[in-house]
CSV table of C-alpha atoms in Angstrom, one decimal:
chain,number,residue,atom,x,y,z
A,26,UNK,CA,16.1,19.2,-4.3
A,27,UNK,CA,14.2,22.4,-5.8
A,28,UNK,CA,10.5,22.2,-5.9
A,29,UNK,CA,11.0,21.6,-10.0
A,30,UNK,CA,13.2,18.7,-8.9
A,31,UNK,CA,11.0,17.5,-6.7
A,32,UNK,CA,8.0,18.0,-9.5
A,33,UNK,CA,10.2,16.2,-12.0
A,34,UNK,CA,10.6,13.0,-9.4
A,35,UNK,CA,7.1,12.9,-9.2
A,36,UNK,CA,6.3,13.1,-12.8
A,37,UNK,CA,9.1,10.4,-13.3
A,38,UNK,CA,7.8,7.8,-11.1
A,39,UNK,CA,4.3,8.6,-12.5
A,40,UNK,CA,5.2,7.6,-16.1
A,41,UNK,CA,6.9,4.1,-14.5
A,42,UNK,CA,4.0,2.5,-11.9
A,43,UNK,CA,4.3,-0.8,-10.8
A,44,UNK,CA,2.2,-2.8,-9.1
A,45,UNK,CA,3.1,-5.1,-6.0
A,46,UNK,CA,6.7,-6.4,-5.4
A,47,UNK,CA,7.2,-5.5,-9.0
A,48,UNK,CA,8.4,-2.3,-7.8
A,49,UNK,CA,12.0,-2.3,-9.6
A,50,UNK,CA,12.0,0.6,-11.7
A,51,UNK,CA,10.4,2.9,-8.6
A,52,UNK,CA,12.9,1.5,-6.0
A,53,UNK,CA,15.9,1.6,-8.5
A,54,UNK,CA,15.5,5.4,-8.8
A,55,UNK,CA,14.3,6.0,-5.2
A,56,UNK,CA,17.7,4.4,-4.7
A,57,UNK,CA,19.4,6.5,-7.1
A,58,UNK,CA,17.9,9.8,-5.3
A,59,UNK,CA,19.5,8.4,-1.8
A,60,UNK,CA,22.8,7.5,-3.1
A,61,UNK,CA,23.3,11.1,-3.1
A,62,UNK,CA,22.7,11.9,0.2
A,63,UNK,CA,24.7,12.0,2.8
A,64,UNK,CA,23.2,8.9,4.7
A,65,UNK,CA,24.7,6.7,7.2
A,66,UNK,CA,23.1,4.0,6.3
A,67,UNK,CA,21.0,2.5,3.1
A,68,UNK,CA,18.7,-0.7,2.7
A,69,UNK,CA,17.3,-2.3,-0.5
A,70,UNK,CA,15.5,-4.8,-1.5
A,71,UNK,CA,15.2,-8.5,0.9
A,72,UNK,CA,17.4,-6.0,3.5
A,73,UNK,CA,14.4,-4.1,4.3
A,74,UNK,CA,11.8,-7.2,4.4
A,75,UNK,CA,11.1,-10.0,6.3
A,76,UNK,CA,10.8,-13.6,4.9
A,77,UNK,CA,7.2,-13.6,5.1
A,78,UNK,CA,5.8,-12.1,2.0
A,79,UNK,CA,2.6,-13.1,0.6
A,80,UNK,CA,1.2,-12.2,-2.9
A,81,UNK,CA,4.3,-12.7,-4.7
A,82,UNK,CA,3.9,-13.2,-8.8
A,83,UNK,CA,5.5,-16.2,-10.4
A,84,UNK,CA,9.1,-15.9,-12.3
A,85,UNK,CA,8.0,-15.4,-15.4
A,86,UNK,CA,5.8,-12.1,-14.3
A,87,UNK,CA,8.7,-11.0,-12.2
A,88,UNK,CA,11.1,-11.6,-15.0
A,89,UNK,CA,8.9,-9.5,-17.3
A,90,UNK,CA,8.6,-6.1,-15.3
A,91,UNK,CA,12.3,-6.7,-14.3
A,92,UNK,CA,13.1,-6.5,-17.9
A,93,UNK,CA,10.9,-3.2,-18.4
A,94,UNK,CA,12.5,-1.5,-15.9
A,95,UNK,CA,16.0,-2.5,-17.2
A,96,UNK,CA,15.1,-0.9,-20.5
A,97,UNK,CA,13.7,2.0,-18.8
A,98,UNK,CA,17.2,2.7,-17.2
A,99,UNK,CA,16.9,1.4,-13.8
A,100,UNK,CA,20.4,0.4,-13.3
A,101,UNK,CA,21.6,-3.3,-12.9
A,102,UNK,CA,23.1,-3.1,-9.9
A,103,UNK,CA,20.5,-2.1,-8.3
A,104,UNK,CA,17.8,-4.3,-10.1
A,105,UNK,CA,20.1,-7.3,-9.2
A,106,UNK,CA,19.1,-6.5,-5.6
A,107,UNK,CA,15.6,-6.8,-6.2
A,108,UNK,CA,15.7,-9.9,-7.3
A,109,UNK,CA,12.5,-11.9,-7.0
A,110,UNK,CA,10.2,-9.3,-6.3
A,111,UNK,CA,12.3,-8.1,-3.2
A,112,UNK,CA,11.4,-4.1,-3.6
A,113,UNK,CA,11.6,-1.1,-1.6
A,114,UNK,CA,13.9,0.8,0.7
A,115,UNK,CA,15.1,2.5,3.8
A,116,UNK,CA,17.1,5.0,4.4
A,117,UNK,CA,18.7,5.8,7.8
A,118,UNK,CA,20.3,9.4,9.2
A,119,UNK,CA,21.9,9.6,12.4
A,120,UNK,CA,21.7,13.0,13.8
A,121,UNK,CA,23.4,13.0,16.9
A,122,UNK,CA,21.6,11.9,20.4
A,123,UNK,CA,18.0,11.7,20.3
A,124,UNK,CA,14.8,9.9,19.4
A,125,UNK,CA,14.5,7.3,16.4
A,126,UNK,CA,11.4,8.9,14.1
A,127,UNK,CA,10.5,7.2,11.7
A,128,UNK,CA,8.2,8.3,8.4
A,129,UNK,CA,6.7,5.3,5.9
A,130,UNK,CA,5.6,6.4,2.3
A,131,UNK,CA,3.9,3.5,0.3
A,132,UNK,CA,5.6,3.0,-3.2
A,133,UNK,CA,3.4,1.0,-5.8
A,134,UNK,CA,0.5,1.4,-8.3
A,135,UNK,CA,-2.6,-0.5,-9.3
A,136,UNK,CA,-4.1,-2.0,-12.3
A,137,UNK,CA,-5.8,0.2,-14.1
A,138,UNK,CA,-5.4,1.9,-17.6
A,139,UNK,CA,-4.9,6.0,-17.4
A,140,UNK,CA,-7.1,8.2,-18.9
A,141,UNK,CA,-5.6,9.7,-22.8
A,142,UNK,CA,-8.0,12.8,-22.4
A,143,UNK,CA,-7.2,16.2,-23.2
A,144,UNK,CA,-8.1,17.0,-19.4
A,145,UNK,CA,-6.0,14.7,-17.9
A,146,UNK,CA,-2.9,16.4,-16.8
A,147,UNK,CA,-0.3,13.4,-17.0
A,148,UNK,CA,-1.8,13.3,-20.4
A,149,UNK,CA,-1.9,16.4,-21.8
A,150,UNK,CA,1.7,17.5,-20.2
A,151,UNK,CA,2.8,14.1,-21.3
A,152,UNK,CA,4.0,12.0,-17.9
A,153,UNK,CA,1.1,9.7,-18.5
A,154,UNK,CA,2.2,6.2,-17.9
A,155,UNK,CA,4.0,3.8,-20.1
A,156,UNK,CA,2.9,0.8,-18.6
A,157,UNK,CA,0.1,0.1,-20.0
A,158,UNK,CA,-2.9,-0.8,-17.9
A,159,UNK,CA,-1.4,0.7,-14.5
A,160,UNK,CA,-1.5,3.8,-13.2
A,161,UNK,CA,-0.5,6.0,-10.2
A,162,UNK,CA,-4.3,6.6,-9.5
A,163,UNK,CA,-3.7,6.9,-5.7
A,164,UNK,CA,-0.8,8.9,-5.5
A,165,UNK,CA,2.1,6.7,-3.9
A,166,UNK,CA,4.0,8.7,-6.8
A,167,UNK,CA,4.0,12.1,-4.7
A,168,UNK,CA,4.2,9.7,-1.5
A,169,UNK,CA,7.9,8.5,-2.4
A,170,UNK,CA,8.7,12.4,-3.7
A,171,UNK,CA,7.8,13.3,-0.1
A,172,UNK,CA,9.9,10.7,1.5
A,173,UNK,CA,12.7,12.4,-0.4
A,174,UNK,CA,11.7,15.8,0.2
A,175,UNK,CA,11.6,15.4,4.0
A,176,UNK,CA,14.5,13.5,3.9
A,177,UNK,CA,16.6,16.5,2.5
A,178,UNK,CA,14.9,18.7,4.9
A,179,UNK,CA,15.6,16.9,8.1
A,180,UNK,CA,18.9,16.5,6.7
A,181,UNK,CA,19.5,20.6,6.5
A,182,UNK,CA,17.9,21.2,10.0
A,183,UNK,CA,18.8,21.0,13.2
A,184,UNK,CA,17.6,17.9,14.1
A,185,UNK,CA,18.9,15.6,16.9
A,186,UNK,CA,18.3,12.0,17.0
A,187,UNK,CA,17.9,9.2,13.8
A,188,UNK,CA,15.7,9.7,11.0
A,189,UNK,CA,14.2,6.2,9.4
A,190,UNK,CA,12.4,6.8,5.6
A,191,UNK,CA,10.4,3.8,4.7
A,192,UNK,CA,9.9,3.5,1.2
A,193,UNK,CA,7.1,0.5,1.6
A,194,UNK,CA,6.1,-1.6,-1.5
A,195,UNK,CA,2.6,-3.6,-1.8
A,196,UNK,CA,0.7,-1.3,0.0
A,197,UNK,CA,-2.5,-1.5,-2.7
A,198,UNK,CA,-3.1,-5.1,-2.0
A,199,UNK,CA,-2.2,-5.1,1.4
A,200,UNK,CA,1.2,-7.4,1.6
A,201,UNK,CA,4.1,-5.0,2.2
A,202,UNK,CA,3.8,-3.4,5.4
A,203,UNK,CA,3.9,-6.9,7.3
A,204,UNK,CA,7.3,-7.9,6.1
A,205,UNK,CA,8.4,-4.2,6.2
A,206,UNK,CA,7.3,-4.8,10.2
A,207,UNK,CA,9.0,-7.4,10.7
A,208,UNK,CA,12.3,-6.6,9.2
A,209,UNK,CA,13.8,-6.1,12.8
A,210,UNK,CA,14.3,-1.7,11.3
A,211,UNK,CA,11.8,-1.0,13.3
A,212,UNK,CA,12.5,-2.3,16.6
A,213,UNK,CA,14.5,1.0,17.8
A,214,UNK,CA,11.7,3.4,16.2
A,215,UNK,CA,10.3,5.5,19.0
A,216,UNK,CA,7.7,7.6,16.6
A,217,UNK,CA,6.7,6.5,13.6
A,218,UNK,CA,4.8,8.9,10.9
A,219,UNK,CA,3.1,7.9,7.8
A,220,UNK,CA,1.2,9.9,5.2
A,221,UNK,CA,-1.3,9.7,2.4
A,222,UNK,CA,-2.0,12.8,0.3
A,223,UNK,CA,-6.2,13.6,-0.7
A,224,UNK,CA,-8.5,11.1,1.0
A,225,UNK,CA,-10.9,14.0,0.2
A,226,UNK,CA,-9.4,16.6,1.7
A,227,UNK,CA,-8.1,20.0,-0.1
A,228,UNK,CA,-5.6,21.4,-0.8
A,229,UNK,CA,-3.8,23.2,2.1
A,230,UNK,CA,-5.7,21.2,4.6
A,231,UNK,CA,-3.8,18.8,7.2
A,232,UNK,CA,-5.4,15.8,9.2
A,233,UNK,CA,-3.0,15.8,12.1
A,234,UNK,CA,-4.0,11.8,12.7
A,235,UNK,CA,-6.0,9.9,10.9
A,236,UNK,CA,-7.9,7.0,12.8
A,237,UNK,CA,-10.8,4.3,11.5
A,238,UNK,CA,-8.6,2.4,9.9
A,239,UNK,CA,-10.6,-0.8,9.0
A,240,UNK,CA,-8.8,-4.2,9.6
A,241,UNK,CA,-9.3,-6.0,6.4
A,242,UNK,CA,-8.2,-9.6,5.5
A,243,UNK,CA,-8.4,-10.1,1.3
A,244,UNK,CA,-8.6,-13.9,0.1
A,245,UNK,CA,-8.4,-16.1,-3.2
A,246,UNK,CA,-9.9,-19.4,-3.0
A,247,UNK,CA,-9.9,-22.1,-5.7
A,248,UNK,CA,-12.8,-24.3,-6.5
A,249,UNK,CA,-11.9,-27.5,-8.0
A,250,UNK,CA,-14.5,-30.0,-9.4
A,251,UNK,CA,-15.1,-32.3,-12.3
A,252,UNK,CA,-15.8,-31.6,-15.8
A,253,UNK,CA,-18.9,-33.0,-17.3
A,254,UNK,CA,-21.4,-33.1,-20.9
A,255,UNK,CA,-23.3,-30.3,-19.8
A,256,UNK,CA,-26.6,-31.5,-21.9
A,257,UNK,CA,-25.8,-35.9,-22.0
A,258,UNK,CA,-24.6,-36.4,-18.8
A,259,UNK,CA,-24.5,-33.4,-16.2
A,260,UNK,CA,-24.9,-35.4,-13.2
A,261,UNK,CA,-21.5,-37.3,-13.8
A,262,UNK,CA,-20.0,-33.6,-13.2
A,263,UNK,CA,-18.7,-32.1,-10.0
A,264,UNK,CA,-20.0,-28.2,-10.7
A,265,UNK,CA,-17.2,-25.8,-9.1
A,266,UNK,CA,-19.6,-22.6,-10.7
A,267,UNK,CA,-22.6,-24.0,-8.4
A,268,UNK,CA,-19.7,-24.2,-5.4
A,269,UNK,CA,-18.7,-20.4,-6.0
A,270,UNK,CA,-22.2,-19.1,-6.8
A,271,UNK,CA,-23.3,-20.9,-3.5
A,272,UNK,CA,-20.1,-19.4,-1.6
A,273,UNK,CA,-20.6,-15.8,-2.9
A,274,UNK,CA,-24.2,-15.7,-2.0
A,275,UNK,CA,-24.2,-17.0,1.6
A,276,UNK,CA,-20.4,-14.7,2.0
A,277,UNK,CA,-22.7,-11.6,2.1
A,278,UNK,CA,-25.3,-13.1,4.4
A,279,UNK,CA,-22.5,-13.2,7.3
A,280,UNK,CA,-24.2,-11.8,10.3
A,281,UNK,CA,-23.4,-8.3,11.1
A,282,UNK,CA,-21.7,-7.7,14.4
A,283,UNK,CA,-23.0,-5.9,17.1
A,284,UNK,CA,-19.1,-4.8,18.2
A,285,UNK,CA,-18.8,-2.7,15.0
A,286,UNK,CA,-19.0,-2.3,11.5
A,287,UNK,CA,-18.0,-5.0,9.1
A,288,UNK,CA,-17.7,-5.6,5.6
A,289,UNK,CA,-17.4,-8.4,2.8
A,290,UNK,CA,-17.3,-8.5,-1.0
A,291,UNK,CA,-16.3,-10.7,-3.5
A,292,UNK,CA,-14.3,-8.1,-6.3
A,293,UNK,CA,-13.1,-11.0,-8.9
A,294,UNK,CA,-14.8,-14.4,-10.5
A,295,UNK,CA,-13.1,-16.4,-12.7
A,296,UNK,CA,-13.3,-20.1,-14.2
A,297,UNK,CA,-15.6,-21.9,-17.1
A,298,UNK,CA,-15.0,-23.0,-20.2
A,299,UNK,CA,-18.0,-22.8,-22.6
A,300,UNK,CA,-21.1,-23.1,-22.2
A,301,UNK,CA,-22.1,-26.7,-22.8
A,302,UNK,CA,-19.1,-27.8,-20.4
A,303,UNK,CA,-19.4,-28.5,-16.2
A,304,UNK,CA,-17.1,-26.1,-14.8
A,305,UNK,CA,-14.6,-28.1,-13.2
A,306,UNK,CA,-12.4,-24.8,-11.7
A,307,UNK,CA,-13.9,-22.0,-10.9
A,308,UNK,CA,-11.6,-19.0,-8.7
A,309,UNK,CA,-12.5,-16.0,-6.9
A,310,UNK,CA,-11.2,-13.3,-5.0
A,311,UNK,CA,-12.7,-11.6,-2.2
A,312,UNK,CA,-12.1,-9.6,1.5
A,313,UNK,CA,-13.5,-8.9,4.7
A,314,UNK,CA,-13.3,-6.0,7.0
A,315,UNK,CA,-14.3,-4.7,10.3
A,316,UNK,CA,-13.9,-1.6,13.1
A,317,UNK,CA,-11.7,-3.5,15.4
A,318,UNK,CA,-8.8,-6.6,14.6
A,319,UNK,CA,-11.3,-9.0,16.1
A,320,UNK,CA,-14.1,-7.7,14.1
A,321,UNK,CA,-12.2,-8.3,10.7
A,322,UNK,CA,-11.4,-12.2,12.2
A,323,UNK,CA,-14.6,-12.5,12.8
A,324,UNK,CA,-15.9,-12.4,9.4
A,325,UNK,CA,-12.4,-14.1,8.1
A,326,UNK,CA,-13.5,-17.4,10.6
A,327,UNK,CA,-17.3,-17.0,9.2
A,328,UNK,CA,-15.7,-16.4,5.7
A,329,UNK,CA,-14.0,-19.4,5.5
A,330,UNK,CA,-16.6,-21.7,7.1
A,331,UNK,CA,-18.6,-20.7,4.5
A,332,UNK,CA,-16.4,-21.0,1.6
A,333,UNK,CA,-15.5,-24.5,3.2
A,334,UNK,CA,-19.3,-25.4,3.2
A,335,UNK,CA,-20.1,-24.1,0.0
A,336,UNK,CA,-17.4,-26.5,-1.7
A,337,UNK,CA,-18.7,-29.6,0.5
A,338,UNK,CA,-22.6,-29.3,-0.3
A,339,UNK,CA,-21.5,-29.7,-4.4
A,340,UNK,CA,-19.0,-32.2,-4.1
A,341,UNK,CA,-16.0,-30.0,-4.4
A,342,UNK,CA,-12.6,-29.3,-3.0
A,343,UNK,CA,-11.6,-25.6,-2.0
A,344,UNK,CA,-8.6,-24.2,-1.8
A,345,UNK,CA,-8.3,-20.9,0.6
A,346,UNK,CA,-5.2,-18.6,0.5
A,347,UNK,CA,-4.2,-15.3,2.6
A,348,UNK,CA,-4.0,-12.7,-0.3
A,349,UNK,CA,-3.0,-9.6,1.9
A,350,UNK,CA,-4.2,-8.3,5.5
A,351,UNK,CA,-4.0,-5.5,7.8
A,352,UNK,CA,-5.0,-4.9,11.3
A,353,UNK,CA,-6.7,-1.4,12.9
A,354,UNK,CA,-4.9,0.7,14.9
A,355,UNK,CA,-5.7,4.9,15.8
A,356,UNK,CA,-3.2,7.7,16.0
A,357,UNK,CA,-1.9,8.5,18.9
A,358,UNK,CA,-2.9,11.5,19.9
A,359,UNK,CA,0.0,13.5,21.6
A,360,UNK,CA,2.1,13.0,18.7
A,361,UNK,CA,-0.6,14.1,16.5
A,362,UNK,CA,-1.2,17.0,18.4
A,363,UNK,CA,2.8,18.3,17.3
A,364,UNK,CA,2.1,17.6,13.9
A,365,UNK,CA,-1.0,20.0,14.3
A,366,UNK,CA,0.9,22.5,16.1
A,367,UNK,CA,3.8,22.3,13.3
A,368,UNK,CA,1.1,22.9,10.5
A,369,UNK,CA,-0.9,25.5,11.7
A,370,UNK,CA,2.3,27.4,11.4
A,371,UNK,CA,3.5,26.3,7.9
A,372,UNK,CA,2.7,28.0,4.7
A,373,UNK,CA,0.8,26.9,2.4
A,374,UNK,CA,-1.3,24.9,5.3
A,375,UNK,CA,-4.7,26.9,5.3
A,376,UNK,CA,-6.7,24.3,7.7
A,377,UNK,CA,-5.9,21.9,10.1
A,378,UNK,CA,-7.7,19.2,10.8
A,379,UNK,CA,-6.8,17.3,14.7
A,380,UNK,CA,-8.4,13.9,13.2
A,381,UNK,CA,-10.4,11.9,10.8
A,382,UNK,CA,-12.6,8.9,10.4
A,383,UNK,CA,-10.7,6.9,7.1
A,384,UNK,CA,-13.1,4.2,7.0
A,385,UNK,CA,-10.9,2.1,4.5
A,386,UNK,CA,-7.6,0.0,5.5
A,387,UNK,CA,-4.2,0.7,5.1
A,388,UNK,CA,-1.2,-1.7,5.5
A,389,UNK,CA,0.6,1.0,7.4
A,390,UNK,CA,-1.2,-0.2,10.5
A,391,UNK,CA,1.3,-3.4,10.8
A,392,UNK,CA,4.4,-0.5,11.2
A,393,UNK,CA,2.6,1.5,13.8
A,394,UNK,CA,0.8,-1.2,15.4
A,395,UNK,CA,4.9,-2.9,15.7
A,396,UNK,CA,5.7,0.6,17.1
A,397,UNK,CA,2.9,1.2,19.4
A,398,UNK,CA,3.7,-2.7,20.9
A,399,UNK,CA,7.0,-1.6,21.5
A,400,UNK,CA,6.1,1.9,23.6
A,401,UNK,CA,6.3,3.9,20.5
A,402,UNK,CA,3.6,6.2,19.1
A,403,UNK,CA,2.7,6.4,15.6
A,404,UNK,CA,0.6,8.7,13.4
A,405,UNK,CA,-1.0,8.6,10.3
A,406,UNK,CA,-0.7,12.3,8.4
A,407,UNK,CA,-3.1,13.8,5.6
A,408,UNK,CA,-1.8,16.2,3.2
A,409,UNK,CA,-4.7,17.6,1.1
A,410,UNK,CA,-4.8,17.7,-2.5
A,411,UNK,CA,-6.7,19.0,-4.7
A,412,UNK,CA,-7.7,16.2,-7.1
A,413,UNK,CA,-10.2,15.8,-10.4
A,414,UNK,CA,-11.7,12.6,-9.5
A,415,UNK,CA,-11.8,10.1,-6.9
A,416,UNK,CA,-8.6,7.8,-5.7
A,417,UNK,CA,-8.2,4.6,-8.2
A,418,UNK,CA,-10.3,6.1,-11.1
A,419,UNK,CA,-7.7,6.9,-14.8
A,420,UNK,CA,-8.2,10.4,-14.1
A,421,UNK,CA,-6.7,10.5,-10.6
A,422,UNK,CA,-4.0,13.2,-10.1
A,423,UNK,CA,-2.5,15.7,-7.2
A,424,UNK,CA,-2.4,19.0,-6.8
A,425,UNK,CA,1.7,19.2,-7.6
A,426,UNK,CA,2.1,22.1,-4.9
A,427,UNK,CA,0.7,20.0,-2.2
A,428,UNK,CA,4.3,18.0,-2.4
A,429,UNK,CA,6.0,20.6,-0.9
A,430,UNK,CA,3.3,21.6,1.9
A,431,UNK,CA,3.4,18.1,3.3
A,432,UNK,CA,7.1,18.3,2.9
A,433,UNK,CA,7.4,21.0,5.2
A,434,UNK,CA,4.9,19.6,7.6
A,435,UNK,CA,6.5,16.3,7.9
A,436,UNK,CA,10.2,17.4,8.3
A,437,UNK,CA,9.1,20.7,10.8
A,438,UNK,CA,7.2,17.9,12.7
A,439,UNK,CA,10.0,15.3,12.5
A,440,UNK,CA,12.8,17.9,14.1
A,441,UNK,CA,9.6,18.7,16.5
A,442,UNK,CA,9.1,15.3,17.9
A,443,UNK,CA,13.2,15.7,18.2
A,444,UNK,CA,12.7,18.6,20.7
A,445,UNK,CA,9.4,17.4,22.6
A,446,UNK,CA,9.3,13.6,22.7
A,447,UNK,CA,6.4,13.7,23.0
């Protein structure tokens, strides 16, 4: 593909974001792009994932963005594939004898409504998204253009061994790269790169491997009481408000650990139903994090004990559910150190960066975690892009140019790793 081509891709898949294993109009073109390619192999939908997904809508919700994409003109065939959420892809080039390298580029969107403003380029060039109340705000749209991009590179060089491009769903709320693990693709991967563009950096900067990835565990859990006359006779009630209120307030006063950082917050509260009512159902979502895997199960353990707790001192029953999770992992470093050496010799690359403290989580970590297990090494890339405000804000965008710079990184590296083995 041209650079235009590649733009347009990227401009495409902006105007379509999807959230979490609703993903049909984004894997339906990614699809369409690979179909064209001279690959020895291609994977869609429940091929590509284990049988261990969590987070999955209900029919209905699936039903409806199936439909959307259909009318957008994701083709049938295709969509048929993805039925019930089943989304994303893998592509798979063999090259002759060699290593199995593998690159994962994260696919989905998040809930939130993009910015109409004058300044916002999707906006005012008019690729700004037509579903309404999500967005591309952390640019998974120039992730899956790059997956392509390198593809077509590797593809044209001289590379010997098998290339693997995994076009992961889910990664926003954490529940794709665990059955993308676990699909058994990954079991002959020797090196393993994946990529996210900004994270603060610039434009023409390059973080050869990321590290501090926080292990994070996000849950939902249900409070379920008894409804009551709030004013005649509020004792007969079972509150479920009091049981969350109680479990939100003694979730932040979790010890901290003296292993490490950890974290906890409680992003979502929902239940009630007017104000002269006991509520008898009362939901909320929340996480936990931490430096290390054990750090992050840690708070999980204290997490639940004290939603468990919280429910028993009001007279409630809680429900505790597994909404997404991740474990930390760190770059290897001698395979970072070729993707370093590769970019200080690419254009467009005006700084490289040998590693980086993330301090967030990343699903990737449960593909090169798998790899590293296995012997392997794995890397996490950053491509720089210049960017008008912060990841998962409605004026989110990428530097367009920065595409093709991690493009050219990521392939050079790839047919590298080919030569070195690092």
């Amino acid at each position: 593909m041209t650079a235009a081509d590649l733009v347009e891709l990227r401009r495409d898949l902006h105007r379509h974001p999807e959230p979490a294993w609703r993903e049909f109009y984004t894997t339906a073109r990614i699809v369409d792009e690979l179909e064209t390619r001279g690959l020895d192999a291609i994977y869609v939908g429940p091929e590509v994932l284990a049988d261990d997904r969590v987070g999955v809508p209900d029919s209905d919700e699936l039903d409806a963005w199936h439909e959307r994409a259909r009318e957008a003109g994701a083709r049938d065939d295709i969509l048929d594939r993805l039925a019930g959420g089943n989304t994303g892809a893998l592509a798979v080039a063999e090259r002759g004898d060699g290593p199995t390298v593998a690159l994962r580029v994260d696919i989905d969107a998040l809930p939130i409504t993009e910015s109409r403003g004058d300044e916002h380029a999707p906006a005012a060039i008019g690729f700004r998204s037509t579903n309404e109340g999500y967005m591309h705000a952390c640019g998974h749209d120039a992730h899956a253009t790059i997956g392509i991009g390198v593809l077509d590179a590797v593809l044209d060089s001289d590379f010997q061994g098998t290339l693997k491009v995994f076009f992961q769903p889910g990664e926003e709320r954490i529940v794709g790269g665990e059955p993308m693990a676990n699909s058994g693709h990954l079991d002959d991967v020797d090196y393993l790169l994946a990529v996210h563009v900004g994270l603060g950096h610039p434009s023409g900067e390059i973080v050869a491997g990321i590290d501090g990835f926080l292990a994070v565990s996000q849950f939902e859990a249900e409070f379920e009481g008894a409804p009551a006359h709030a004013g005649i006779a509020p004792e007969t009630g079972r509150n479920a408000m009091q049981a969350a209120a109680t479990a939100i307030q003694n979730l932040y006063g979790i010890p901290r650990h003296a292993d490490g950082a950890t974290r906890v917050n409680v992003g979502v509260i929902e239940g009630g139903t007017a104000t002269n009512i006991v509520p008898e159902r009362v939901a909320i979502e929340g996480e936990v994090r931490g430096d290390t895997t054990e750090l992050m199960e840690y708070m999980d353990e204290n997490a639940r004990r004290v939603l468990r707790s919280a429910a028993e001192m009001h007279d409630c029953e809680v429900d505790v559910t597994t909404a997404g999770r991740a474990p930390s992992t760190a770059s290897d470093r001698g395979l970072a150190a070729v993707v370093g050496d590769v970019a200080r010799t690419t254009d467009g690359v005006t700084s490289v960066l040998d590693s980086d403290h993330l301090g967030g989580s990343e699903d990737a970590t449960y593909l090169m975690q798998y790899v590293q297990e296995r012997g392997g090494k794995a890397a996490y890339v950053g491509v720089g892009t210049d960017h008008p405000s912060g990841h998962h804000t409605d004026t989110f965008d990428v530097d367009e140019a920065s595409i093709g710079v991690g493009i050219d990184v990521l392939a050079n590296a790839i047919v590298e790793v080919g030569k070195r083995r690092p």
